[in-house]
PDB file of C-alpha atoms in Angstrom:
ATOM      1  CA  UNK T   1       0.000   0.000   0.000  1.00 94.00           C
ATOM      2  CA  UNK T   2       1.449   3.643  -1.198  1.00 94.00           C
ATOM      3  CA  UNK T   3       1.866   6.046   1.251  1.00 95.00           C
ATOM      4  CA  UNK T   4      -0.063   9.982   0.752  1.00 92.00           C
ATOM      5  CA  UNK T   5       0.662  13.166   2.970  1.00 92.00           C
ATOM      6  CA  UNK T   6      -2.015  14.112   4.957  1.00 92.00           C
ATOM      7  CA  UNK T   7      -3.640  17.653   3.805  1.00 86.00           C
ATOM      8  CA  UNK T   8      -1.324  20.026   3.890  1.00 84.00           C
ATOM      9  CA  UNK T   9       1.089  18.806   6.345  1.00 91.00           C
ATOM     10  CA  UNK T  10       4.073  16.176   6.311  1.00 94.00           C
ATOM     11  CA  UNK T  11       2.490  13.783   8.099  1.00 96.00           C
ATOM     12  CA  UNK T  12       2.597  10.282   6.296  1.00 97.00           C
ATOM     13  CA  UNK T  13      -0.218   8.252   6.361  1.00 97.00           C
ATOM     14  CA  UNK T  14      -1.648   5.308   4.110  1.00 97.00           C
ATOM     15  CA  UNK T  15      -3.453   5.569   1.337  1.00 95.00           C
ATOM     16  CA  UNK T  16      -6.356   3.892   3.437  1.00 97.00           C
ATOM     17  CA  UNK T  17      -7.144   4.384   6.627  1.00 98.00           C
ATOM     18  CA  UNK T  18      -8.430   1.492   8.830  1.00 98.00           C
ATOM     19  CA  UNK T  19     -11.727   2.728  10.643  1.00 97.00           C
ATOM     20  CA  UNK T  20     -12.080   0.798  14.055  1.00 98.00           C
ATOM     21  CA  UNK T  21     -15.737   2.223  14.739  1.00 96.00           C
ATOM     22  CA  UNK T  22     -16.826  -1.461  15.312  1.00 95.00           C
ATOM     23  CA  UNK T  23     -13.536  -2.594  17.195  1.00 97.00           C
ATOM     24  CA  UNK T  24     -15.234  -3.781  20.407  1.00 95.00           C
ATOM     25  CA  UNK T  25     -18.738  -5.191  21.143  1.00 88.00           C
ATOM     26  CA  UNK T  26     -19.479  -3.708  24.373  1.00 78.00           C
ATOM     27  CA  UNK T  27     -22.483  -2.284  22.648  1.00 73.00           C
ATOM     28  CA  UNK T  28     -23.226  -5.811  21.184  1.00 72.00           C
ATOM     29  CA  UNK T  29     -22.978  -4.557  17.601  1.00 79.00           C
ATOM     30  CA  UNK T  30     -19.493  -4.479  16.768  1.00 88.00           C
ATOM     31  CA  UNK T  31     -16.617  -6.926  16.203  1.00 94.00           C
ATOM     32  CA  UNK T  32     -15.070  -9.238  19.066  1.00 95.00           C
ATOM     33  CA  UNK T  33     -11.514  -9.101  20.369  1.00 96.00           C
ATOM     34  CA  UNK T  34     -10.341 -12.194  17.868  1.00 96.00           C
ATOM     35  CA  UNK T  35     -12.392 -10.383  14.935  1.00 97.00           C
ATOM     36  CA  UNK T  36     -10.975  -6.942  15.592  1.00 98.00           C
ATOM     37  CA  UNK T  37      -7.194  -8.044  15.983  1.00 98.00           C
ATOM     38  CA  UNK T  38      -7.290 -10.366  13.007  1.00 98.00           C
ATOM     39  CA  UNK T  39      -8.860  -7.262  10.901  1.00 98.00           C
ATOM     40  CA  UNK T  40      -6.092  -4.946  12.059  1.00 98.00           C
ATOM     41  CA  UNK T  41      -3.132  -7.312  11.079  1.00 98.00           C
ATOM     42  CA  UNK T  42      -4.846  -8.224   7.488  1.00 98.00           C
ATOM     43  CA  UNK T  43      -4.780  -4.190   7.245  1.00 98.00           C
ATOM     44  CA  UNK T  44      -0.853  -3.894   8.940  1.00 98.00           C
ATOM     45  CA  UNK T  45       0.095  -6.802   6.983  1.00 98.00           C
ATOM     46  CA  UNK T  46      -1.084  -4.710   3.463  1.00 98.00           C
ATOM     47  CA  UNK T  47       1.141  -1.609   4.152  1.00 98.00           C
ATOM     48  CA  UNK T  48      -1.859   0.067   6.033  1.00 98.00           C
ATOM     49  CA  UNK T  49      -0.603   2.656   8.519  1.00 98.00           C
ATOM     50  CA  UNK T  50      -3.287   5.043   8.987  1.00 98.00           C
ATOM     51  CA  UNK T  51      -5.639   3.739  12.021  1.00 99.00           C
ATOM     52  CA  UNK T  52      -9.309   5.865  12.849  1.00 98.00           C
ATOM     53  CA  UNK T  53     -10.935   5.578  16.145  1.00 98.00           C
ATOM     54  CA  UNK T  54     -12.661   7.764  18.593  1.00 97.00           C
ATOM     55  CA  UNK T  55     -13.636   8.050  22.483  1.00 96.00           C
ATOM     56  CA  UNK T  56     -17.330   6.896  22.611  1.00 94.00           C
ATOM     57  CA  UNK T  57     -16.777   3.956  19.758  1.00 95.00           C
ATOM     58  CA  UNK T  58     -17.835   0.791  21.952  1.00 94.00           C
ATOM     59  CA  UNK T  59     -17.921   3.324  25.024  1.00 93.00           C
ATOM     60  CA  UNK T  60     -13.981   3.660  24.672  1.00 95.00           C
ATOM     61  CA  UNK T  61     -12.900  -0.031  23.897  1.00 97.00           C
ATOM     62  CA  UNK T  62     -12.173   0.583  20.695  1.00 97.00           C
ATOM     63  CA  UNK T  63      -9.552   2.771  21.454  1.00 98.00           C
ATOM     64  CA  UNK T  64      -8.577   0.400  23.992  1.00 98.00           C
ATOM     65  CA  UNK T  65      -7.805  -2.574  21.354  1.00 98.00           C
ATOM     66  CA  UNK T  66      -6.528  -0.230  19.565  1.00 99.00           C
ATOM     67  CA  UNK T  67      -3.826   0.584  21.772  1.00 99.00           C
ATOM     68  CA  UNK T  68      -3.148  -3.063  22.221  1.00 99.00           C
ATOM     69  CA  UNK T  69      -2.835  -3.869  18.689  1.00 99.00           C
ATOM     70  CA  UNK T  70       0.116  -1.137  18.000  1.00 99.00           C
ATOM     71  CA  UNK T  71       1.608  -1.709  21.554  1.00 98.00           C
ATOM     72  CA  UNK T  72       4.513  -3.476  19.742  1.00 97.00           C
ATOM     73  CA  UNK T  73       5.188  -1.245  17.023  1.00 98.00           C
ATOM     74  CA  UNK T  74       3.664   2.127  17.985  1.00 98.00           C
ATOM     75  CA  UNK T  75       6.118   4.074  15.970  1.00 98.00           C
ATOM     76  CA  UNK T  76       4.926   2.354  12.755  1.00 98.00           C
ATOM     77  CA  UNK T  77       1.191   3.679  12.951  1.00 99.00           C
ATOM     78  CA  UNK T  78      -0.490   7.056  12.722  1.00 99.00           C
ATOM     79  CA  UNK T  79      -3.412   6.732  15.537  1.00 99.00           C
ATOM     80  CA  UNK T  80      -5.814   9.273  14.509  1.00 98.00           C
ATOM     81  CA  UNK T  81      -8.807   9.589  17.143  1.00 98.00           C
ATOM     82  CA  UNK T  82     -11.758  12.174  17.963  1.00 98.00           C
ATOM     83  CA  UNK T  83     -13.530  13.829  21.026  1.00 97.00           C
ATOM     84  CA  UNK T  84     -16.786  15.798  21.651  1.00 95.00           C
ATOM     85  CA  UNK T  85     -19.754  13.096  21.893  1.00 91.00           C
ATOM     86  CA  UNK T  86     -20.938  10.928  24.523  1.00 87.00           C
ATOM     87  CA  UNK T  87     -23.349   8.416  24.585  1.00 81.00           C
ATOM     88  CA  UNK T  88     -23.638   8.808  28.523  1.00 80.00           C
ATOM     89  CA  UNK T  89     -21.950  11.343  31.383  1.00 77.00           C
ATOM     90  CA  UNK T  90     -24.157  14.326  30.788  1.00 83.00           C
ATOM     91  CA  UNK T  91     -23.015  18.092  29.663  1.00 86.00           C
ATOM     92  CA  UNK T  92     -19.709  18.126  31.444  1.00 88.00           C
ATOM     93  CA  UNK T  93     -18.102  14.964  29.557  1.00 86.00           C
ATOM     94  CA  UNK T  94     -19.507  16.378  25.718  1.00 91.00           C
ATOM     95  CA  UNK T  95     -19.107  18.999  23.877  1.00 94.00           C
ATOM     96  CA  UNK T  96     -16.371  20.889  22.035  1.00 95.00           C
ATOM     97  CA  UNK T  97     -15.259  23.342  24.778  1.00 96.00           C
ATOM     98  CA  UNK T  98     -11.810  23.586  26.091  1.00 97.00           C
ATOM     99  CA  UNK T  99     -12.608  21.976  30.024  1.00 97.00           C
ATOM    100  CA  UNK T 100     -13.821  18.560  28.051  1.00 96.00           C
ATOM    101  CA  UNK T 101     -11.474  18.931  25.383  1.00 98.00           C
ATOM    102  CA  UNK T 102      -8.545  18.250  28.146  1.00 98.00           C
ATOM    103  CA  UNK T 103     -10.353  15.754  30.065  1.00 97.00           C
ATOM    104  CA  UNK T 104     -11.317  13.393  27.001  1.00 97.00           C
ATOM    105  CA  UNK T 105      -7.490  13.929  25.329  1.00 98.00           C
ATOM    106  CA  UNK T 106      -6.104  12.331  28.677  1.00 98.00           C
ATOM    107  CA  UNK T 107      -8.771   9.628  28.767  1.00 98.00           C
ATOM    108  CA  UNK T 108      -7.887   8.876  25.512  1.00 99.00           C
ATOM    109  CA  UNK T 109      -4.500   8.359  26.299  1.00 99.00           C
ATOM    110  CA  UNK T 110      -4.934   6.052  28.781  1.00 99.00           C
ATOM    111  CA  UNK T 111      -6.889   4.279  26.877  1.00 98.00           C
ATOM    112  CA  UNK T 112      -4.872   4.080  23.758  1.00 99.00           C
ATOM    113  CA  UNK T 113      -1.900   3.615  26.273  1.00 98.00           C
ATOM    114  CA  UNK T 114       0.561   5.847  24.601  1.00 98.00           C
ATOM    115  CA  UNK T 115       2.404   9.154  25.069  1.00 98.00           C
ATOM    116  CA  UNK T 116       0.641  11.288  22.343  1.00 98.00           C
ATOM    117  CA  UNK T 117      -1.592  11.514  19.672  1.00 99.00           C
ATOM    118  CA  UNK T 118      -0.711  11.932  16.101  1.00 99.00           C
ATOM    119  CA  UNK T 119      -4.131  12.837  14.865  1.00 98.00           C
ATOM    120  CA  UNK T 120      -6.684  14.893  16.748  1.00 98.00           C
ATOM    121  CA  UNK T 121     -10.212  16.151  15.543  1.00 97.00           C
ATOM    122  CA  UNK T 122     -13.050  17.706  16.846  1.00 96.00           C
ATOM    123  CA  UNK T 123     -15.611  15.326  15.943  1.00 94.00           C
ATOM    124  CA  UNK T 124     -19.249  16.833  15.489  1.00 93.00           C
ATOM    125  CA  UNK T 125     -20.099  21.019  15.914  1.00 93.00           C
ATOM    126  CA  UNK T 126     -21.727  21.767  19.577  1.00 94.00           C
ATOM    127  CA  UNK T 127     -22.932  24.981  17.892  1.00 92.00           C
ATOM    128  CA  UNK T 128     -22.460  25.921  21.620  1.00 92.00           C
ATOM    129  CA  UNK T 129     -18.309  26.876  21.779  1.00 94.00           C
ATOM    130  CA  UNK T 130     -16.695  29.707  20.063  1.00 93.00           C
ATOM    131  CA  UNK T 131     -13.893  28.418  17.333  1.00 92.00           C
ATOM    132  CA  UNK T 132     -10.992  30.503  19.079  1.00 93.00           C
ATOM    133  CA  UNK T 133     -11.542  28.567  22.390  1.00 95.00           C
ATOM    134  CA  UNK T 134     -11.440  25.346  20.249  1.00 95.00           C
ATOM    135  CA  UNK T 135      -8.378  26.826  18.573  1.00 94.00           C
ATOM    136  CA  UNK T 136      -6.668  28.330  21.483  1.00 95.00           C
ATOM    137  CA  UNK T 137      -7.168  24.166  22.681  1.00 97.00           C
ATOM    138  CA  UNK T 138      -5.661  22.216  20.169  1.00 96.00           C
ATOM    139  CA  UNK T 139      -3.205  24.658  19.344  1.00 95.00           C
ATOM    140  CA  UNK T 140      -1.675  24.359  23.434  1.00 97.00           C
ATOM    141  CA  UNK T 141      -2.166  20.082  22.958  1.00 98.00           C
ATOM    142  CA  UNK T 142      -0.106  20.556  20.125  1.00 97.00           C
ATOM    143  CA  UNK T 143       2.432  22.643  22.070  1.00 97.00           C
ATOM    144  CA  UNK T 144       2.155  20.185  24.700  1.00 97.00           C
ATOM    145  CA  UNK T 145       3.055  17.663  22.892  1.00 97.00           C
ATOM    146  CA  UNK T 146       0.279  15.518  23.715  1.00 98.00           C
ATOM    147  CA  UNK T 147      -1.638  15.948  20.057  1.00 98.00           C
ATOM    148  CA  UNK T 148       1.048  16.446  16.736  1.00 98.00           C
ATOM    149  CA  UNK T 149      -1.761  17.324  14.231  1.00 96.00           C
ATOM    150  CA  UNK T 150      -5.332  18.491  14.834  1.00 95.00           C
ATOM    151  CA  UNK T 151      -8.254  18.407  12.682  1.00 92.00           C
ATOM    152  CA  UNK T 152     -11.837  19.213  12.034  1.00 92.00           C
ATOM    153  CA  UNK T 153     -14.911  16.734  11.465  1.00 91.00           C
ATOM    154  CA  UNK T 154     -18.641  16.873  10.860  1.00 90.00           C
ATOM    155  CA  UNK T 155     -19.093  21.155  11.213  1.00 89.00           C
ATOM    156  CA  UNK T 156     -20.695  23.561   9.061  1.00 88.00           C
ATOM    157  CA  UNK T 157     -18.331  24.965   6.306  1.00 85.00           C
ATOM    158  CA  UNK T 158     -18.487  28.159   7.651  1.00 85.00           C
ATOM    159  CA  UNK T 159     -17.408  27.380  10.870  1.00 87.00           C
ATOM    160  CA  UNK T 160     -14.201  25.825   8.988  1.00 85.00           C
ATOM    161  CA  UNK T 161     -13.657  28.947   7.269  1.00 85.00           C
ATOM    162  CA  UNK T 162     -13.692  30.734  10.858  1.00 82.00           C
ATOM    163  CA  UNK T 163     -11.003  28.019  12.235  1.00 81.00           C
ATOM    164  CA  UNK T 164      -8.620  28.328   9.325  1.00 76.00           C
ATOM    165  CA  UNK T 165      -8.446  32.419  10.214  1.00 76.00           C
ATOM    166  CA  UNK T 166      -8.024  31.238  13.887  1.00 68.00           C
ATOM    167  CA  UNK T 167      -5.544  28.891  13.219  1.00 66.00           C
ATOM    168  CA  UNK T 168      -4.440  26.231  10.019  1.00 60.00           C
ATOM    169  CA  UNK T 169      -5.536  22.818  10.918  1.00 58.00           C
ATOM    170  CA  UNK T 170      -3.816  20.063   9.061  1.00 61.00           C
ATOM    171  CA  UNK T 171      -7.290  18.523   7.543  1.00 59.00           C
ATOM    172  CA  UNK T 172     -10.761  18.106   7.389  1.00 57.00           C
ATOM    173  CA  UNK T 173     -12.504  14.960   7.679  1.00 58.00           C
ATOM    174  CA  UNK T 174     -16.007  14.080   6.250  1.00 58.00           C
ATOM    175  CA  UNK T 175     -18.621  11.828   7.829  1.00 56.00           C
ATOM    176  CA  UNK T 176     -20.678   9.456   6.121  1.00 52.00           C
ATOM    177  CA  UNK T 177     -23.884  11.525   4.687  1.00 45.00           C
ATOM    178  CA  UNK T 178     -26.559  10.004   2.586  1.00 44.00           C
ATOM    179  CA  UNK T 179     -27.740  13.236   0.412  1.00 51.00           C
ATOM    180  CA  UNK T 180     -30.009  13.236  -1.895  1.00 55.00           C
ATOM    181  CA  UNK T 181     -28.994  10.921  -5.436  1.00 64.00           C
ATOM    182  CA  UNK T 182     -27.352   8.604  -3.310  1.00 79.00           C
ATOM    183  CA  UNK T 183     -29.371   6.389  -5.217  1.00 84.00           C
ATOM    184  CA  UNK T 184     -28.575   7.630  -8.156  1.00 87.00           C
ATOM    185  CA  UNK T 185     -24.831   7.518  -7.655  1.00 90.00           C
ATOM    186  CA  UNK T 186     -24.694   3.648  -6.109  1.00 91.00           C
ATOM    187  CA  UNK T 187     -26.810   2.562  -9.511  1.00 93.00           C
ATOM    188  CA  UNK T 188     -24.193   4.329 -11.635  1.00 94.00           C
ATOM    189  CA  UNK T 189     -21.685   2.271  -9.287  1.00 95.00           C
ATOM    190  CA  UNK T 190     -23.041  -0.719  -9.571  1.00 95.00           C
ATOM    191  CA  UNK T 191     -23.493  -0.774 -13.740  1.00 95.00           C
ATOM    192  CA  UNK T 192     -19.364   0.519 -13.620  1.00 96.00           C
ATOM    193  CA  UNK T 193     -18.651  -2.504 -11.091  1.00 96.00           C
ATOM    194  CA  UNK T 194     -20.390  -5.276 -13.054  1.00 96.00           C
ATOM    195  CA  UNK T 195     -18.844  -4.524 -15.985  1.00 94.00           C
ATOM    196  CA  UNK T 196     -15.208  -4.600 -14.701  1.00 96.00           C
ATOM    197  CA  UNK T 197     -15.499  -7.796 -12.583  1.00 96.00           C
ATOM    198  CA  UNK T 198     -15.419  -5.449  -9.185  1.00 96.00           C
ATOM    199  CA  UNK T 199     -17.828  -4.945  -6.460  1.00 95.00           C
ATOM    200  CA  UNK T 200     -19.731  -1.909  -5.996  1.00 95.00           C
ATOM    201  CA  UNK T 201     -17.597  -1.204  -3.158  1.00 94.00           C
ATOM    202  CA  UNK T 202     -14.161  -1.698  -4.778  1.00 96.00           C
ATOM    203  CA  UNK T 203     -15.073   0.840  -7.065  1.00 96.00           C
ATOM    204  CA  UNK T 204     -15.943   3.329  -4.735  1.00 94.00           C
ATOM    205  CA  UNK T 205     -13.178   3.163  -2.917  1.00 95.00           C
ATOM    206  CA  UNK T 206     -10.926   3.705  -6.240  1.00 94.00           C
ATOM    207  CA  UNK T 207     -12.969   6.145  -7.435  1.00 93.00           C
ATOM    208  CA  UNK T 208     -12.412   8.279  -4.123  1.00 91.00           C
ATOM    209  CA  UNK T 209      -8.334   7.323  -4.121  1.00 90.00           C
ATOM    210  CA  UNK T 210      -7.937   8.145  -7.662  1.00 90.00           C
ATOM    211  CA  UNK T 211      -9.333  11.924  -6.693  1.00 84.00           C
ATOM    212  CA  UNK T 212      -5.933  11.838  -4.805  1.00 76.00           C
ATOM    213  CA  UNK T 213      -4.379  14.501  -7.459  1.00 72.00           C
ATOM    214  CA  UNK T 214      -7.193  16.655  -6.958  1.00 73.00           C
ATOM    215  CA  UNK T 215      -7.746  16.620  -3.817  1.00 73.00           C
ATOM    216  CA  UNK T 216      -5.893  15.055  -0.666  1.00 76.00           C
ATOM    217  CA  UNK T 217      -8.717  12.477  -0.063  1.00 84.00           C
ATOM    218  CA  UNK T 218      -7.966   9.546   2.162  1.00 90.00           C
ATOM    219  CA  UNK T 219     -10.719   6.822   2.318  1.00 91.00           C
ATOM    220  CA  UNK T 220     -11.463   5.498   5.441  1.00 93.00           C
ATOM    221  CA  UNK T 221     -12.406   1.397   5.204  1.00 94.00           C
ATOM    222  CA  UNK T 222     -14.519  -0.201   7.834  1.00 90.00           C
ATOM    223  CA  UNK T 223     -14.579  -4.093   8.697  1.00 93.00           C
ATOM    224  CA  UNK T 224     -16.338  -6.535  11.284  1.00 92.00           C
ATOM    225  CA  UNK T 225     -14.352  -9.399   9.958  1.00 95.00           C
ATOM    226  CA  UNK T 226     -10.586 -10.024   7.602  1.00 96.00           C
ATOM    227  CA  UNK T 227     -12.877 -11.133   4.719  1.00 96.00           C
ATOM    228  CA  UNK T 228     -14.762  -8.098   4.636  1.00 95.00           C
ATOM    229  CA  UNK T 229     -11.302  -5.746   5.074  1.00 96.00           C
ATOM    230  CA  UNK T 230      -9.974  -8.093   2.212  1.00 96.00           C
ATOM    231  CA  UNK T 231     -12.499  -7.300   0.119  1.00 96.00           C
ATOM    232  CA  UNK T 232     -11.876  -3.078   0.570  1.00 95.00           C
ATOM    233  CA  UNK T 233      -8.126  -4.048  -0.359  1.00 97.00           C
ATOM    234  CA  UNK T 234      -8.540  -5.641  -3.471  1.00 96.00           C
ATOM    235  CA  UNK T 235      -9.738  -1.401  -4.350  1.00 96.00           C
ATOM    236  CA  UNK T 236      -6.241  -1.027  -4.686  1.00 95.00           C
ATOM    237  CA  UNK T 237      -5.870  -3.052  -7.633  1.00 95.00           C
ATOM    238  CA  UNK T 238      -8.839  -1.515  -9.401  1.00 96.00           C
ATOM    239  CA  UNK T 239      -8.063   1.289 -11.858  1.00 95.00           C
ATOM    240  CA  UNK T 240     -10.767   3.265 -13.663  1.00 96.00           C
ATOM    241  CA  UNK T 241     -10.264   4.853 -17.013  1.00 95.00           C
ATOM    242  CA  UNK T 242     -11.406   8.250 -17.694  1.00 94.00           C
ATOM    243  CA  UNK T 243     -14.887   6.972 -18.970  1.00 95.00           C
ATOM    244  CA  UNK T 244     -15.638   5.518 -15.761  1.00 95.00           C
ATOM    245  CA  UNK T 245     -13.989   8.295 -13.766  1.00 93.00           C
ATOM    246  CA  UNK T 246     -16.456  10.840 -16.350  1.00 92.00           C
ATOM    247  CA  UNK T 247     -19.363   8.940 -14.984  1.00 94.00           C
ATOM    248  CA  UNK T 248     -19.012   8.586 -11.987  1.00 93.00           C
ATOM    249  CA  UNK T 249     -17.799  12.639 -11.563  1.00 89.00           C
ATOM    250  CA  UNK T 250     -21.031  13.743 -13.610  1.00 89.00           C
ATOM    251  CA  UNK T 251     -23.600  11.655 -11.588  1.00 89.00           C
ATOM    252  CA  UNK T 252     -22.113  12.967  -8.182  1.00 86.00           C
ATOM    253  CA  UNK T 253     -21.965  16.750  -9.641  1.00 82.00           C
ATOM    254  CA  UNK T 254     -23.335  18.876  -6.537  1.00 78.00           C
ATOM    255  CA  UNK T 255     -25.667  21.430  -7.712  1.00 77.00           C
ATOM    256  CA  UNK T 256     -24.118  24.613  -6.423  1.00 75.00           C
ATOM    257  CA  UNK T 257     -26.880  27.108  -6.894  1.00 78.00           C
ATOM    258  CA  UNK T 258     -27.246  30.425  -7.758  1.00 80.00           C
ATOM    259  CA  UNK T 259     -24.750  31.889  -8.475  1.00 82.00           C
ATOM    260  CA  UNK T 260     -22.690  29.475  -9.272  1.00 77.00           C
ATOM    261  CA  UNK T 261     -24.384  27.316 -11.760  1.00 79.00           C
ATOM    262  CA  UNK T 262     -25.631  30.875 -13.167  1.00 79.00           C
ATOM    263  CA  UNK T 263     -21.499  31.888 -13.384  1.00 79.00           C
ATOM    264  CA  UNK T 264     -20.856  28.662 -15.017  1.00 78.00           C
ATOM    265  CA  UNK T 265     -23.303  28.827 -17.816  1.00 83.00           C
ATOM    266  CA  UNK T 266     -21.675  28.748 -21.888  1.00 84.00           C
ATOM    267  CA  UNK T 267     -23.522  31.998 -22.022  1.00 83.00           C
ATOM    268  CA  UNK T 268     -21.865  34.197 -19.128  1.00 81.00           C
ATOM    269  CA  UNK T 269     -18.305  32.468 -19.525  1.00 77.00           C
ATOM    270  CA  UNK T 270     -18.945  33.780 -22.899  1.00 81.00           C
ATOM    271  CA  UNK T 271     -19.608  36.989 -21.793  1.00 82.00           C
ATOM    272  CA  UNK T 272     -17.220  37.474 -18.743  1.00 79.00           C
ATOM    273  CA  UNK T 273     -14.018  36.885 -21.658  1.00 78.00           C
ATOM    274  CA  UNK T 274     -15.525  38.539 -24.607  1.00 85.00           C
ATOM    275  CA  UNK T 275     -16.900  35.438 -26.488  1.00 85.00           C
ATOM    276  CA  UNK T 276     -13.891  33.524 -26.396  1.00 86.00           C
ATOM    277  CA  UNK T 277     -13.633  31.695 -22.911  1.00 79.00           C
ATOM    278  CA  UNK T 278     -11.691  28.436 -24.194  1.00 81.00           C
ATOM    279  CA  UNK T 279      -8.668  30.752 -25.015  1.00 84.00           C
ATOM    280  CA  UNK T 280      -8.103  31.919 -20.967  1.00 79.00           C
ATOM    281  CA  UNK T 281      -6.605  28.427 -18.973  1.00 79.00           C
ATOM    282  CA  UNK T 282      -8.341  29.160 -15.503  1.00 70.00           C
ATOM    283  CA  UNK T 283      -6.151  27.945 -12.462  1.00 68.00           C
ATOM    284  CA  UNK T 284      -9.076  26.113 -11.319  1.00 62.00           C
ATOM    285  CA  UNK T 285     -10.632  24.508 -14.345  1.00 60.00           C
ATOM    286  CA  UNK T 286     -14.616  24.215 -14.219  1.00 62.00           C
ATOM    287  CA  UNK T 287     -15.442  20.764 -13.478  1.00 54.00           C
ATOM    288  CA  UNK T 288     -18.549  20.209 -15.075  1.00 54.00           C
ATOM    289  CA  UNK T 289     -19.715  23.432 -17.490  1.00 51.00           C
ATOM    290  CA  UNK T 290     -23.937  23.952 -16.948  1.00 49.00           C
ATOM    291  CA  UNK T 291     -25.906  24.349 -20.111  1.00 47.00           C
ATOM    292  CA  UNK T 292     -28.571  27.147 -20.288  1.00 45.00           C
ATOM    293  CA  UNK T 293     -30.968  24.840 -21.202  1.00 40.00           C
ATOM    294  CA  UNK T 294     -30.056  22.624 -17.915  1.00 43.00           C
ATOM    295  CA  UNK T 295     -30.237  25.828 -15.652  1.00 42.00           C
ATOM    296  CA  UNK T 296     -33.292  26.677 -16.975  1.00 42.00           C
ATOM    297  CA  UNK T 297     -31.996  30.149 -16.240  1.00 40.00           C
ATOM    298  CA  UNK T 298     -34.671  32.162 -18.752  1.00 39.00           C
ATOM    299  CA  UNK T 299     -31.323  33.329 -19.802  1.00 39.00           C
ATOM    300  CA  UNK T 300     -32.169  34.396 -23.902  1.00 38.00           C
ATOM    301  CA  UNK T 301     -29.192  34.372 -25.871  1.00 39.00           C
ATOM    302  CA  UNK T 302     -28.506  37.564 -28.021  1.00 38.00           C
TER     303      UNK T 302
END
């Protein structure tokens, strides 16, 4: 497995990262001990570095097996894990704010039993904290030495915007939505998978790592058993051509709104370079060009 820096800092990390949301059954829905370990050495044994945990997974066990699993060899993983929620403990042991912030990175270290943590994020917006006390936080773990990179999860892009002024965290990390044309999008998977011999999920999973040039996108994998983790590796064998990678990119398209579907229309690129728009290179290429007709802008063309 190829190694990728992570955002824009040098940290080194897999090009997959192993998520160990169901390491631990102490909720009786995840994996056992035996199924958790042997998932984490299928993934170690690929060239997988890049671990993802987080406090309240199994009420703190996964972190816990975690731990145990890179005990031995602690210097060869990147342990990236994630405070704010809690399933039980009431206001004072949630939230984002800078009192729970401090308790949770401790427990967490106990719990992964190590000395720091490479990879820190806030993991869902309390809509309660202000950013610079957030900031002001992570920036004295990192300082500390407790935390070496810090990172932001599940919070409104504003918010993100505000942070970045306050202070340049090395990443952002994205949950697992389901917007709508999800449907859409798995269909158009599915037809792409069948006729390359892949599952629908192997072709997800290249479809997001071959984005890499783009954009710095690290796919995190999931897996309650070794066959299941097997299965996400094989992605890494999967290459999609540019008509795949077309398809896929056009059915996923976000529509932007006004006005940037109305900016991107033939007629106003037309107009904003004097009728020749394919002459200027832009720095940041349009991705996918909207049609008048498609924007159904009333736009009448002179």
């Amino acid at each position: 497995m190829r190694h990728v820096l992570f955002g824009q800092s040098g940290l080194r990390v897999s090009e997959l990262c192993l998520g160990a949301m169901v390491f631990g059954d102490a909720r009786e829905l995840g994996a056992s001990r035996k199924d958790s370990q042997e998932v984490f050495e299928a993934f170690a044994a690929a060239g997988g570095s890049f671990i993802d945990t987080a406090d309240h997974y199994a009420d703190g066990e996964s972190e816990r097996l975690v731990g145990e699993f890179v005990a031995s060899d602690r210097d060869s993983f990147v342990i990236s894990t994630k405070w704010s929620v809690a399933r039980h403990g009431g206001l004072q042991r949630s939230g984002n704010g800078r009192r729970n912030m401090m308790r949770a990175v401790e427990a967490s270290l106990r719990r992964l039993k190590t000395d720091r943590i490479d990879l820190y994020s806030l993991h869902a917006w309390d809509y309660a904290t202000p950013c610079e006390e957030i900031m002001r936080g992570l920036d004295d773990l990192v300082r500390g030495g407790k935390v070496h990179y810090v990172a932001i999860s599940d919070t409104p892009a504003w918010e993100v915007s505000r942070a970045k002024a306050a202070h340049q965290p090395a990443g952002r990390r994205s949950g697992s939505p389901i917007p709508d044309g999800t449907m859409r999008i798995a269909a158009e998977v599915g037809s792409i998978a069948a006729l390359m011999g892949a599952s629908p999920a192997q072709v997800a999973l290249a479809w997001v790592r071959q984005q890499q040039a783009a954009v710095p996108v690290i796919p995190i994998i999931g897996a309650r058993t070794k066959a299941q983790l097997e299965s996400n590796l094989q992605s890494l064998s999967v290459q999609l051509d540019d008509s795949a990678l077309g398809r896929l990119d056009k059915v996923s398209a976000i529509e932007l709104g006004f006005p940037h579907d109305f900016l991107r229309t033939d007629y106003v690129r037309a107009l904003l370079h004097g009728g020749e728009p394919d002459r200027l290179t832009l720095r940041q290429p349009l991705p996918h060009p909207v049609s008048d007709l498609a924007m159904g802008s009333g736009v009448t063309k002179k």
